[in-house]
mmCIF file of C-alpha atoms in Angstrom:
data_model
loop_
_atom_site.group_PDB
_atom_site.id
_atom_site.type_symbol
_atom_site.label_atom_id
_atom_site.label_comp_id
_atom_site.label_asym_id
_atom_site.label_seq_id
_atom_site.Cartn_x
_atom_site.Cartn_y
_atom_site.Cartn_z
ATOM 1 C CA UNK H 29 49.611 106.166 44.730
ATOM 2 C CA UNK H 30 52.572 104.229 44.156
ATOM 3 C CA UNK H 31 53.731 103.385 47.458
ATOM 4 C CA UNK H 32 56.856 101.171 47.541
ATOM 5 C CA UNK H 33 56.720 98.167 49.450
ATOM 6 C CA UNK H 34 57.966 94.562 47.581
ATOM 7 C CA UNK H 35 60.394 92.363 47.491
ATOM 8 C CA UNK H 36 63.680 92.859 45.178
ATOM 9 C CA UNK H 37 66.604 91.453 43.712
ATOM 10 C CA UNK H 38 69.066 93.657 45.212
ATOM 11 C CA UNK H 39 68.450 92.441 48.451
ATOM 12 C CA UNK H 40 69.714 89.312 48.211
ATOM 13 C CA UNK H 41 73.148 90.692 46.403
ATOM 14 C CA UNK H 42 74.779 89.883 50.267
ATOM 15 C CA UNK H 43 72.629 86.804 51.716
ATOM 16 C CA UNK H 44 75.491 84.910 51.489
ATOM 17 C CA UNK H 45 78.471 86.739 52.402
ATOM 18 C CA UNK H 46 80.245 90.443 52.696
ATOM 19 C CA UNK H 47 81.027 89.702 48.212
ATOM 20 C CA UNK H 48 78.379 88.902 45.916
ATOM 21 C CA UNK H 49 78.359 85.522 44.055
ATOM 22 C CA UNK H 50 79.838 86.644 40.841
ATOM 23 C CA UNK H 51 78.455 83.317 39.231
ATOM 24 C CA UNK H 52 75.181 84.603 39.923
ATOM 25 C CA UNK H 53 75.542 88.198 38.540
ATOM 26 C CA UNK H 54 73.597 89.499 35.845
ATOM 27 C CA UNK H 55 75.438 90.090 32.655
ATOM 28 C CA UNK H 56 73.393 93.519 32.718
ATOM 29 C CA UNK H 57 75.646 94.919 35.466
ATOM 30 C CA UNK H 58 78.741 94.501 34.230
ATOM 31 C CA UNK H 59 79.932 97.142 36.458
ATOM 32 C CA UNK H 60 78.709 95.517 39.482
ATOM 33 C CA UNK H 61 80.703 92.262 37.916
ATOM 34 C CA UNK H 62 83.757 94.516 37.217
ATOM 35 C CA UNK H 63 83.693 96.024 40.748
ATOM 36 C CA UNK H 64 83.313 92.376 42.052
ATOM 37 C CA UNK H 65 86.321 90.839 39.805
ATOM 38 C CA UNK H 66 88.947 93.986 41.427
ATOM 39 C CA UNK H 67 87.993 92.759 44.488
ATOM 40 C CA UNK H 68 89.890 89.629 44.669
ATOM 41 C CA UNK H 69 89.139 86.298 45.826
ATOM 42 C CA UNK H 70 90.028 86.617 49.608
ATOM 43 C CA UNK H 71 89.772 90.083 50.659
ATOM 44 C CA UNK H 72 90.492 91.102 54.551
ATOM 45 C CA UNK H 73 87.770 93.020 56.728
ATOM 46 C CA UNK H 74 89.097 95.918 56.052
ATOM 47 C CA UNK H 75 89.284 95.960 52.251
ATOM 48 C CA UNK H 76 85.879 94.321 52.314
ATOM 49 C CA UNK H 77 84.699 98.267 54.524
ATOM 50 C CA UNK H 78 86.694 100.133 51.512
ATOM 51 C CA UNK H 79 85.051 98.566 49.085
ATOM 52 C CA UNK H 80 81.989 99.692 49.923
ATOM 53 C CA UNK H 81 82.881 103.188 48.290
ATOM 54 C CA UNK H 82 83.660 101.561 44.977
ATOM 55 C CA UNK H 83 80.082 99.605 45.325
ATOM 56 C CA UNK H 84 78.346 102.691 45.918
ATOM 57 C CA UNK H 85 79.675 104.558 43.171
ATOM 58 C CA UNK H 86 78.973 101.059 40.762
ATOM 59 C CA UNK H 87 74.821 101.038 41.968
ATOM 60 C CA UNK H 88 74.740 105.286 41.279
ATOM 61 C CA UNK H 89 76.235 104.048 38.362
ATOM 62 C CA UNK H 90 73.704 101.956 37.745
ATOM 63 C CA UNK H 91 70.930 104.580 38.109
ATOM 64 C CA UNK H 92 69.593 102.827 41.490
ATOM 65 C CA UNK H 93 67.772 105.267 43.792
ATOM 66 C CA UNK H 94 69.772 106.411 47.002
ATOM 67 C CA UNK H 95 67.224 104.342 49.230
ATOM 68 C CA UNK H 96 68.123 101.366 47.608
ATOM 69 C CA UNK H 97 71.080 102.251 47.918
ATOM 70 C CA UNK H 98 71.761 102.807 51.123
ATOM 71 C CA UNK H 99 69.865 99.614 52.006
ATOM 72 C CA UNK H 100 72.737 97.716 50.385
ATOM 73 C CA UNK H 101 75.222 99.873 52.321
ATOM 74 C CA UNK H 102 73.390 98.316 55.406
ATOM 75 C CA UNK H 103 72.999 94.937 53.904
ATOM 76 C CA UNK H 104 76.684 95.129 53.433
ATOM 77 C CA UNK H 105 77.380 96.197 56.834
ATOM 78 C CA UNK H 106 75.360 93.565 58.260
ATOM 79 C CA UNK H 107 77.859 91.221 56.339
ATOM 80 C CA UNK H 108 80.504 92.488 57.376
ATOM 81 C CA UNK H 109 79.389 91.877 61.307
ATOM 82 C CA UNK H 110 78.312 88.318 60.896
ATOM 83 C CA UNK H 111 82.306 88.330 59.771
ATOM 84 C CA UNK H 112 83.971 89.598 62.156
ATOM 85 C CA UNK H 113 81.513 87.582 64.868
ATOM 86 C CA UNK H 114 82.299 84.714 63.332
ATOM 87 C CA UNK H 115 86.179 85.228 63.107
ATOM 88 C CA UNK H 116 86.002 86.297 66.607
ATOM 89 C CA UNK H 117 84.063 83.114 67.288
ATOM 90 C CA UNK H 118 86.340 80.990 66.005
ATOM 91 C CA UNK H 119 89.776 82.991 67.893
ATOM 92 C CA UNK H 120 88.207 81.770 71.234
ATOM 93 C CA UNK H 121 87.347 78.385 69.937
ATOM 94 C CA UNK H 122 90.844 78.452 69.181
ATOM 95 C CA UNK H 123 91.662 79.672 73.093
ATOM 96 C CA UNK H 124 90.231 77.538 74.903
ATOM 97 C CA UNK H 125 86.829 79.551 75.380
ATOM 98 C CA UNK H 126 84.805 76.441 73.454
ATOM 99 C CA UNK H 127 80.901 76.971 71.947
ATOM 100 C CA UNK H 128 79.118 79.337 73.406
ATOM 101 C CA UNK H 129 77.664 78.383 76.324
ATOM 102 C CA UNK H 130 73.829 79.894 75.694
ATOM 103 C CA UNK H 131 71.957 81.226 72.589
ATOM 104 C CA UNK H 132 72.587 84.925 72.196
ATOM 105 C CA UNK H 133 71.901 87.241 69.613
ATOM 106 C CA UNK H 134 73.729 90.822 68.129
ATOM 107 C CA UNK H 135 71.024 93.022 67.311
ATOM 108 C CA UNK H 136 71.866 96.386 65.174
ATOM 109 C CA UNK H 137 70.612 99.410 66.361
ATOM 110 C CA UNK H 138 69.355 102.844 64.401
ATOM 111 C CA UNK H 139 69.831 103.653 61.346
ATOM 112 C CA UNK H 140 72.249 100.329 60.766
ATOM 113 C CA UNK H 141 68.659 98.197 62.369
ATOM 114 C CA UNK H 142 66.501 100.525 59.872
ATOM 115 C CA UNK H 143 68.884 99.672 56.971
ATOM 116 C CA UNK H 144 69.029 103.322 56.420
ATOM 117 C CA UNK H 145 72.903 103.674 56.416
ATOM 118 C CA UNK H 146 74.790 106.040 54.242
ATOM 119 C CA UNK H 147 78.653 106.444 54.526
ATOM 120 C CA UNK H 148 79.716 107.215 57.939
ATOM 121 C CA UNK H 149 77.888 105.078 60.350
ATOM 122 C CA UNK H 150 79.426 104.208 63.776
ATOM 123 C CA UNK H 151 78.517 100.743 65.385
ATOM 124 C CA UNK H 152 75.369 100.913 67.261
ATOM 125 C CA UNK H 153 74.801 97.091 68.676
ATOM 126 C CA UNK H 154 73.252 95.730 71.505
ATOM 127 C CA UNK H 155 73.484 91.314 72.850
ATOM 128 C CA UNK H 156 71.016 89.567 73.866
ATOM 129 C CA UNK H 157 71.792 86.286 75.815
ATOM 130 C CA UNK H 158 69.214 83.527 76.447
ATOM 131 C CA UNK H 159 68.225 83.354 80.405
ATOM 132 C CA UNK H 160 70.463 81.220 82.584
ATOM 133 C CA UNK H 161 70.990 80.910 86.642
ATOM 134 C CA UNK H 162 73.011 83.875 88.290
ATOM 135 C CA UNK H 163 75.640 81.128 89.496
ATOM 136 C CA UNK H 164 76.929 81.056 86.154
ATOM 137 C CA UNK H 165 77.040 84.931 85.187
ATOM 138 C CA UNK H 166 80.638 84.911 85.841
ATOM 139 C CA UNK H 167 80.747 82.309 83.178
ATOM 140 C CA UNK H 168 78.574 83.272 80.588
ATOM 141 C CA UNK H 169 78.440 86.865 80.855
ATOM 142 C CA UNK H 170 82.561 86.481 80.676
ATOM 143 C CA UNK H 171 82.307 84.661 77.319
ATOM 144 C CA UNK H 172 79.748 86.939 75.593
ATOM 145 C CA UNK H 173 82.032 90.576 76.911
ATOM 146 C CA UNK H 174 84.754 88.786 75.248
ATOM 147 C CA UNK H 175 83.348 88.060 72.331
ATOM 148 C CA UNK H 176 81.667 91.845 72.688
ATOM 149 C CA UNK H 177 85.244 93.467 73.020
ATOM 150 C CA UNK H 178 86.615 91.023 69.822
ATOM 151 C CA UNK H 179 84.315 91.638 66.942
ATOM 152 C CA UNK H 180 83.931 95.316 67.931
ATOM 153 C CA UNK H 181 87.448 95.102 67.681
ATOM 154 C CA UNK H 182 87.323 93.520 64.877
ATOM 155 C CA UNK H 183 84.627 96.516 62.666
ATOM 156 C CA UNK H 184 86.678 99.044 64.562
ATOM 157 C CA UNK H 185 89.710 98.465 62.921
ATOM 158 C CA UNK H 186 88.187 97.441 59.296
ATOM 159 C CA UNK H 187 86.583 101.523 59.562
ATOM 160 C CA UNK H 188 83.111 100.690 61.311
ATOM 161 C CA UNK H 189 83.917 102.750 64.081
ATOM 162 C CA UNK H 190 83.005 102.157 68.053
ATOM 163 C CA UNK H 191 80.328 104.128 68.902
ATOM 164 C CA UNK H 192 81.714 107.335 71.029
ATOM 165 C CA UNK H 193 78.339 106.945 73.146
ATOM 166 C CA UNK H 194 78.944 103.459 74.094
ATOM 167 C CA UNK H 195 76.051 101.589 72.638
ATOM 168 C CA UNK H 196 77.670 98.400 71.752
ATOM 169 C CA UNK H 197 77.591 94.853 73.465
ATOM 170 C CA UNK H 198 80.619 95.266 74.820
ATOM 171 C CA UNK H 199 79.510 97.101 78.003
ATOM 172 C CA UNK H 200 76.749 96.004 80.402
ATOM 173 C CA UNK H 201 74.458 98.168 79.606
ATOM 174 C CA UNK H 202 73.867 96.701 76.483
ATOM 175 C CA UNK H 203 74.481 93.140 76.542
ATOM 176 C CA UNK H 204 71.982 91.679 78.792
ATOM 177 C CA UNK H 205 70.067 87.848 79.386
ATOM 178 C CA UNK H 206 66.709 88.377 77.871
ATOM 179 C CA UNK H 207 64.539 88.907 81.276
ATOM 180 C CA UNK H 208 67.041 91.530 81.849
ATOM 181 C CA UNK H 209 65.855 93.301 78.916
ATOM 182 C CA UNK H 210 62.328 92.742 78.909
ATOM 183 C CA UNK H 211 62.601 94.450 82.930
ATOM 184 C CA UNK H 212 64.961 96.980 81.380
ATOM 185 C CA UNK H 213 62.361 98.382 79.192
ATOM 186 C CA UNK H 214 59.679 98.346 81.292
ATOM 187 C CA UNK H 215 61.858 100.550 83.890
ATOM 188 C CA UNK H 216 62.223 102.623 80.903
ATOM 189 C CA UNK H 217 58.893 103.118 79.773
ATOM 190 C CA UNK H 218 57.389 103.416 82.500
ATOM 191 C CA UNK H 219 58.100 107.134 83.724
ATOM 192 C CA UNK H 220 58.454 110.262 81.548
ATOM 193 C CA UNK H 221 62.310 110.879 82.172
ATOM 194 C CA UNK H 222 64.401 112.315 79.332
ATOM 195 C CA UNK H 223 67.451 110.151 79.587
ATOM 196 C CA UNK H 224 65.416 106.786 79.653
ATOM 197 C CA UNK H 225 63.027 107.894 76.465
ATOM 198 C CA UNK H 226 66.743 108.718 74.902
ATOM 199 C CA UNK H 227 67.772 105.065 75.769
ATOM 200 C CA UNK H 228 64.869 103.180 74.946
ATOM 201 C CA UNK H 229 64.735 105.191 71.688
ATOM 202 C CA UNK H 230 68.027 104.260 70.559
ATOM 203 C CA UNK H 231 66.862 100.349 72.086
ATOM 204 C CA UNK H 232 63.734 99.974 69.905
ATOM 205 C CA UNK H 233 64.841 100.119 66.437
ATOM 206 C CA UNK H 234 66.488 96.957 66.510
ATOM 207 C CA UNK H 235 66.912 94.192 63.676
ATOM 208 C CA UNK H 236 69.230 90.868 64.536
ATOM 209 C CA UNK H 237 71.844 90.649 62.348
ATOM 210 C CA UNK H 238 73.888 87.142 64.367
ATOM 211 C CA UNK H 239 72.401 84.541 66.516
ATOM 212 C CA UNK H 240 69.228 83.375 67.490
ATOM 213 C CA UNK H 241 66.170 85.438 65.491
ATOM 214 C CA UNK H 242 64.069 83.674 68.154
ATOM 215 C CA UNK H 243 65.617 86.412 71.380
ATOM 216 C CA UNK H 244 64.659 88.921 69.125
ATOM 217 C CA UNK H 245 61.244 88.497 68.622
ATOM 218 C CA UNK H 246 60.454 87.811 72.071
ATOM 219 C CA UNK H 247 62.150 90.840 73.021
ATOM 220 C CA UNK H 248 59.975 92.534 70.297
ATOM 221 C CA UNK H 249 56.682 90.459 71.343
ATOM 222 C CA UNK H 250 57.224 92.365 74.950
ATOM 223 C CA UNK H 251 57.987 96.243 73.398
ATOM 224 C CA UNK H 252 54.409 95.386 71.861
ATOM 225 C CA UNK H 253 52.662 94.819 74.751
ATOM 226 C CA UNK H 254 54.845 97.329 76.882
ATOM 227 C CA UNK H 255 53.995 100.341 74.797
ATOM 228 C CA UNK H 256 50.505 100.943 74.849
ATOM 229 C CA UNK H 257 50.573 101.384 78.365
ATOM 230 C CA UNK H 258 53.267 103.525 78.250
ATOM 231 C CA UNK H 259 51.159 106.652 78.251
ATOM 232 C CA UNK H 260 54.104 108.708 80.198
ATOM 233 C CA UNK H 261 56.708 106.793 78.039
ATOM 234 C CA UNK H 262 54.923 108.057 74.655
ATOM 235 C CA UNK H 263 54.137 111.874 75.696
ATOM 236 C CA UNK H 264 58.077 112.446 76.424
ATOM 237 C CA UNK H 265 58.658 110.971 73.099
ATOM 238 C CA UNK H 266 55.937 113.339 71.919
ATOM 239 C CA UNK H 267 57.912 116.230 73.784
ATOM 240 C CA UNK H 268 61.133 115.140 72.041
ATOM 241 C CA UNK H 269 60.031 115.710 68.700
ATOM 242 C CA UNK H 270 59.082 119.010 69.110
ATOM 243 C CA UNK H 271 62.807 119.739 70.346
ATOM 244 C CA UNK H 272 64.139 118.259 67.071
ATOM 245 C CA UNK H 273 61.851 120.428 64.551
ATOM 246 C CA UNK H 274 63.011 119.801 61.067
ATOM 247 C CA UNK H 275 64.737 122.483 59.238
ATOM 248 C CA UNK H 276 61.587 124.953 58.225
ATOM 249 C CA UNK H 277 60.405 127.997 60.235
ATOM 250 C CA UNK H 278 56.669 128.083 59.849
ATOM 251 C CA UNK H 279 56.763 130.132 56.427
ATOM 252 C CA UNK H 280 59.082 127.251 55.420
ATOM 253 C CA UNK H 281 62.114 128.650 55.408
ATOM 254 C CA UNK H 282 65.081 126.710 55.613
ATOM 255 C CA UNK H 283 66.897 127.421 59.059
ATOM 256 C CA UNK H 284 70.669 126.777 59.461
ATOM 257 C CA UNK H 285 72.091 125.929 62.722
ATOM 258 C CA UNK H 286 74.254 128.103 64.725
ATOM 259 C CA UNK H 287 76.502 125.665 65.435
ATOM 260 C CA UNK H 288 80.552 125.585 65.929
ATOM 261 C CA UNK H 289 81.351 122.622 63.775
ATOM 262 C CA UNK H 290 79.544 123.179 60.786
ATOM 263 C CA UNK H 291 81.921 123.505 57.815
ATOM 264 C CA UNK H 292 80.517 126.613 56.295
ATOM 265 C CA UNK H 293 78.090 129.627 56.339
ATOM 266 C CA UNK H 294 75.313 127.860 54.457
ATOM 267 C CA UNK H 295 75.891 124.205 56.169
ATOM 268 C CA UNK H 296 72.582 122.546 56.702
ATOM 269 C CA UNK H 297 73.165 119.485 59.011
ATOM 270 C CA UNK H 298 70.809 117.133 57.028
ATOM 271 C CA UNK H 299 70.278 113.998 59.675
ATOM 272 C CA UNK H 300 69.830 116.163 62.278
ATOM 273 C CA UNK H 301 67.867 118.705 61.269
ATOM 274 C CA UNK H 302 65.907 116.557 58.141
ATOM 275 C CA UNK H 303 66.001 112.655 57.915
ATOM 276 C CA UNK H 304 65.792 112.020 61.801
ATOM 277 C CA UNK H 305 63.352 114.647 62.661
ATOM 278 C CA UNK H 306 61.220 112.322 59.231
ATOM 279 C CA UNK H 307 62.520 108.565 60.930
ATOM 280 C CA UNK H 308 61.474 109.770 64.699
ATOM 281 C CA UNK H 309 57.958 110.892 64.064
ATOM 282 C CA UNK H 310 57.084 107.987 61.433
ATOM 283 C CA UNK H 311 58.946 105.570 64.725
ATOM 284 C CA UNK H 312 56.305 107.440 67.385
ATOM 285 C CA UNK H 313 52.984 106.909 64.997
ATOM 286 C CA UNK H 314 54.384 103.264 64.015
ATOM 287 C CA UNK H 315 55.013 102.802 68.248
ATOM 288 C CA UNK H 316 51.548 104.250 69.191
ATOM 289 C CA UNK H 317 49.648 102.192 66.229
ATOM 290 C CA UNK H 318 51.250 98.603 66.825
ATOM 291 C CA UNK H 319 53.436 98.775 63.774
ATOM 292 C CA UNK H 320 55.690 96.469 64.295
ATOM 293 C CA UNK H 321 58.221 97.147 61.073
ATOM 294 C CA UNK H 322 61.623 98.904 61.318
ATOM 295 C CA UNK H 323 62.494 100.301 58.328
ATOM 296 C CA UNK H 324 60.981 104.064 57.498
ATOM 297 C CA UNK H 325 59.603 103.426 54.490
ATOM 298 C CA UNK H 326 57.417 100.020 55.762
ATOM 299 C CA UNK H 327 56.591 101.519 57.940
ATOM 300 C CA UNK H 328 54.923 104.435 56.030
ATOM 301 C CA UNK H 329 53.172 101.760 54.116
ATOM 302 C CA UNK H 330 51.518 100.134 57.378
ATOM 303 C CA UNK H 331 50.758 103.276 58.562
ATOM 304 C CA UNK H 332 48.749 103.762 55.505
ATOM 305 C CA UNK H 333 47.065 100.197 55.997
ATOM 306 C CA UNK H 334 46.919 100.715 59.595
ATOM 307 C CA UNK H 335 44.331 103.936 58.485
ATOM 308 C CA UNK H 336 46.848 106.146 60.011
ATOM 309 C CA UNK H 337 48.261 108.282 56.852
ATOM 310 C CA UNK H 338 46.498 108.599 53.863
ATOM 311 C CA UNK H 339 48.534 107.125 51.097
ATOM 312 C CA UNK H 340 49.408 110.601 48.934
ATOM 313 C CA UNK H 341 50.789 111.955 52.268
ATOM 314 C CA UNK H 342 52.722 109.353 52.635
ATOM 315 C CA UNK H 343 54.352 108.280 49.288
ATOM 316 C CA UNK H 344 55.120 112.087 49.599
ATOM 317 C CA UNK H 345 56.842 111.209 53.019
ATOM 318 C CA UNK H 346 58.563 108.096 51.158
ATOM 319 C CA UNK H 347 59.932 110.506 48.710
ATOM 320 C CA UNK H 348 61.065 113.051 50.469
ATOM 321 C CA UNK H 349 63.122 110.411 53.250
ATOM 322 C CA UNK H 350 64.247 109.424 49.184
ATOM 323 C CA UNK H 351 65.730 112.907 48.474
ATOM 324 C CA UNK H 352 67.035 113.851 51.287
ATOM 325 C CA UNK H 353 68.548 110.352 51.515
ATOM 326 C CA UNK H 354 69.929 111.247 48.143
ATOM 327 C CA UNK H 355 71.596 114.811 48.869
ATOM 328 C CA UNK H 356 73.426 113.353 51.821
ATOM 329 C CA UNK H 357 74.694 110.356 49.967
ATOM 330 C CA UNK H 358 76.003 112.733 47.470
ATOM 331 C CA UNK H 359 77.514 115.177 50.020
ATOM 332 C CA UNK H 360 79.633 112.308 51.853
ATOM 333 C CA UNK H 361 80.693 111.227 48.420
ATOM 334 C CA UNK H 362 82.259 114.219 47.935
ATOM 335 C CA UNK H 363 83.995 114.379 51.170
ATOM 336 C CA UNK H 364 85.312 111.151 50.709
ATOM 337 C CA UNK H 365 86.696 112.089 46.992
ATOM 338 C CA UNK H 366 88.384 115.424 48.794
ATOM 339 C CA UNK H 367 89.994 113.792 51.565
ATOM 340 C CA UNK H 368 87.817 114.266 53.894
ATOM 341 C CA UNK H 369 85.458 112.108 56.591
ATOM 342 C CA UNK H 370 82.032 111.684 55.163
ATOM 343 C CA UNK H 371 80.111 114.220 57.515
ATOM 344 C CA UNK H 372 75.670 115.146 58.129
ATOM 345 C CA UNK H 373 76.532 118.086 56.402
ATOM 346 C CA UNK H 374 74.982 119.409 53.249
ATOM 347 C CA UNK H 375 75.807 122.883 51.565
ATOM 348 C CA UNK H 376 72.661 124.816 50.303
ATOM 349 C CA UNK H 377 74.917 127.590 48.347
ATOM 350 C CA UNK H 378 75.765 124.395 46.120
ATOM 351 C CA UNK H 379 72.199 123.184 45.561
ATOM 352 C CA UNK H 380 70.714 124.064 42.277
ATOM 353 C CA UNK H 381 67.180 126.337 41.981
ATOM 354 C CA UNK H 382 64.876 123.327 42.071
ATOM 355 C CA UNK H 383 67.373 120.841 44.646
ATOM 356 C CA UNK H 384 66.520 124.304 47.173
ATOM 357 C CA UNK H 385 62.988 124.152 46.584
ATOM 358 C CA UNK H 386 62.398 120.471 46.299
ATOM 359 C CA UNK H 387 64.099 120.548 49.853
ATOM 360 C CA UNK H 388 61.934 122.885 51.060
ATOM 361 C CA UNK H 389 59.284 121.151 50.323
ATOM 362 C CA UNK H 390 60.511 118.279 51.986
ATOM 363 C CA UNK H 391 61.204 119.996 55.085
ATOM 364 C CA UNK H 392 57.680 121.397 55.568
ATOM 365 C CA UNK H 393 56.537 117.725 55.113
ATOM 366 C CA UNK H 394 58.363 116.511 57.634
ATOM 367 C CA UNK H 395 57.342 119.625 60.360
ATOM 368 C CA UNK H 396 53.861 118.847 59.434
ATOM 369 C CA UNK H 397 54.573 115.498 60.128
ATOM 370 C CA UNK H 398 56.390 115.804 63.452
ATOM 371 C CA UNK H 399 53.659 118.112 64.816
ATOM 372 C CA UNK H 400 50.704 115.429 63.718
ATOM 373 C CA UNK H 401 52.885 112.566 65.124
ATOM 374 C CA UNK H 402 52.884 114.385 68.739
ATOM 375 C CA UNK H 403 49.516 115.368 68.683
ATOM 376 C CA UNK H 404 48.559 111.816 67.541
ATOM 377 C CA UNK H 405 50.488 110.557 70.499
ATOM 378 C CA UNK H 406 48.867 112.258 73.143
ATOM 379 C CA UNK H 407 45.658 112.096 71.971
ATOM 380 C CA UNK H 408 45.955 108.794 72.129
ATOM 381 C CA UNK H 409 47.137 108.484 75.680
ATOM 382 C CA UNK H 410 43.951 110.355 77.141
#
């Protein structure tokens, strides 16, 4: 068993900004050094985002695994978020808005928070604001509404599109005082309602990207106290897990969803029929057993440490997760090379025989994990 859970110098690549420090790059990383040189001294936000395609090509050339490339894409997007927020704050200061009136924290959500982004993420973000009196609501919320609108517009213009589901800090539902967030989560987790379970699931994979980390930690502590008492909510999450199975029938054959938007007959939506069922099952187990980490790979490690999963099974799931990320990343790069938008589809007909059989194997693992997670969640509630 070799579960992968350790710090890596790669994760410091964008610690100081969206452009790696050229002086700190080893000469052994010549392709990366050359890519940084081509980027230039003062790239715009749009140029930085466009450079991500070259970055991914270089990282693949350096033979980094797809799961690590996914982490670095996410780290780079975090740096773009910080640059967009800082530019928005500077613009507001110049226009007379002043400094932020109270502490705040911008969160990324979903795959961005898990550091599992690939090449086609839209924006999923939220904002926590320190508590203030109702009498100051117009003044303070007006400031943060303006900030949310500005930084999300900047990211959209740079190539990270606005969320079509409106999950962004520019909207009041995703921009609240810490006390309001805590009360909102109490409401969302109190009953068995599909919409509330879906909304809570969107929020509860979160990571601070800018501002007061203390606010994010306070929200996470509140979540950890709520979930052990939220039996009906957990039951609904288990039901949702069963309604979105991996693309494998009981006998292991891959099932291609009959969707009007599929690009060809043997197209498999690997995000929705593979990666998300795995991520959702691991997340449900993590929530039920007090695991506070957000990244899927780290959650699997901590579930082993908690005695929920055995090491061999968790390692097999890590490998399945990485293989599916690799297939989807390759498909997205091919889409972009062909002048198309990067999507979530993999052409089963284009897979060689070993890749096809490995995918079938991985889908069976995910299906079994989903069944196990749903059953374990219900048993833990009764």
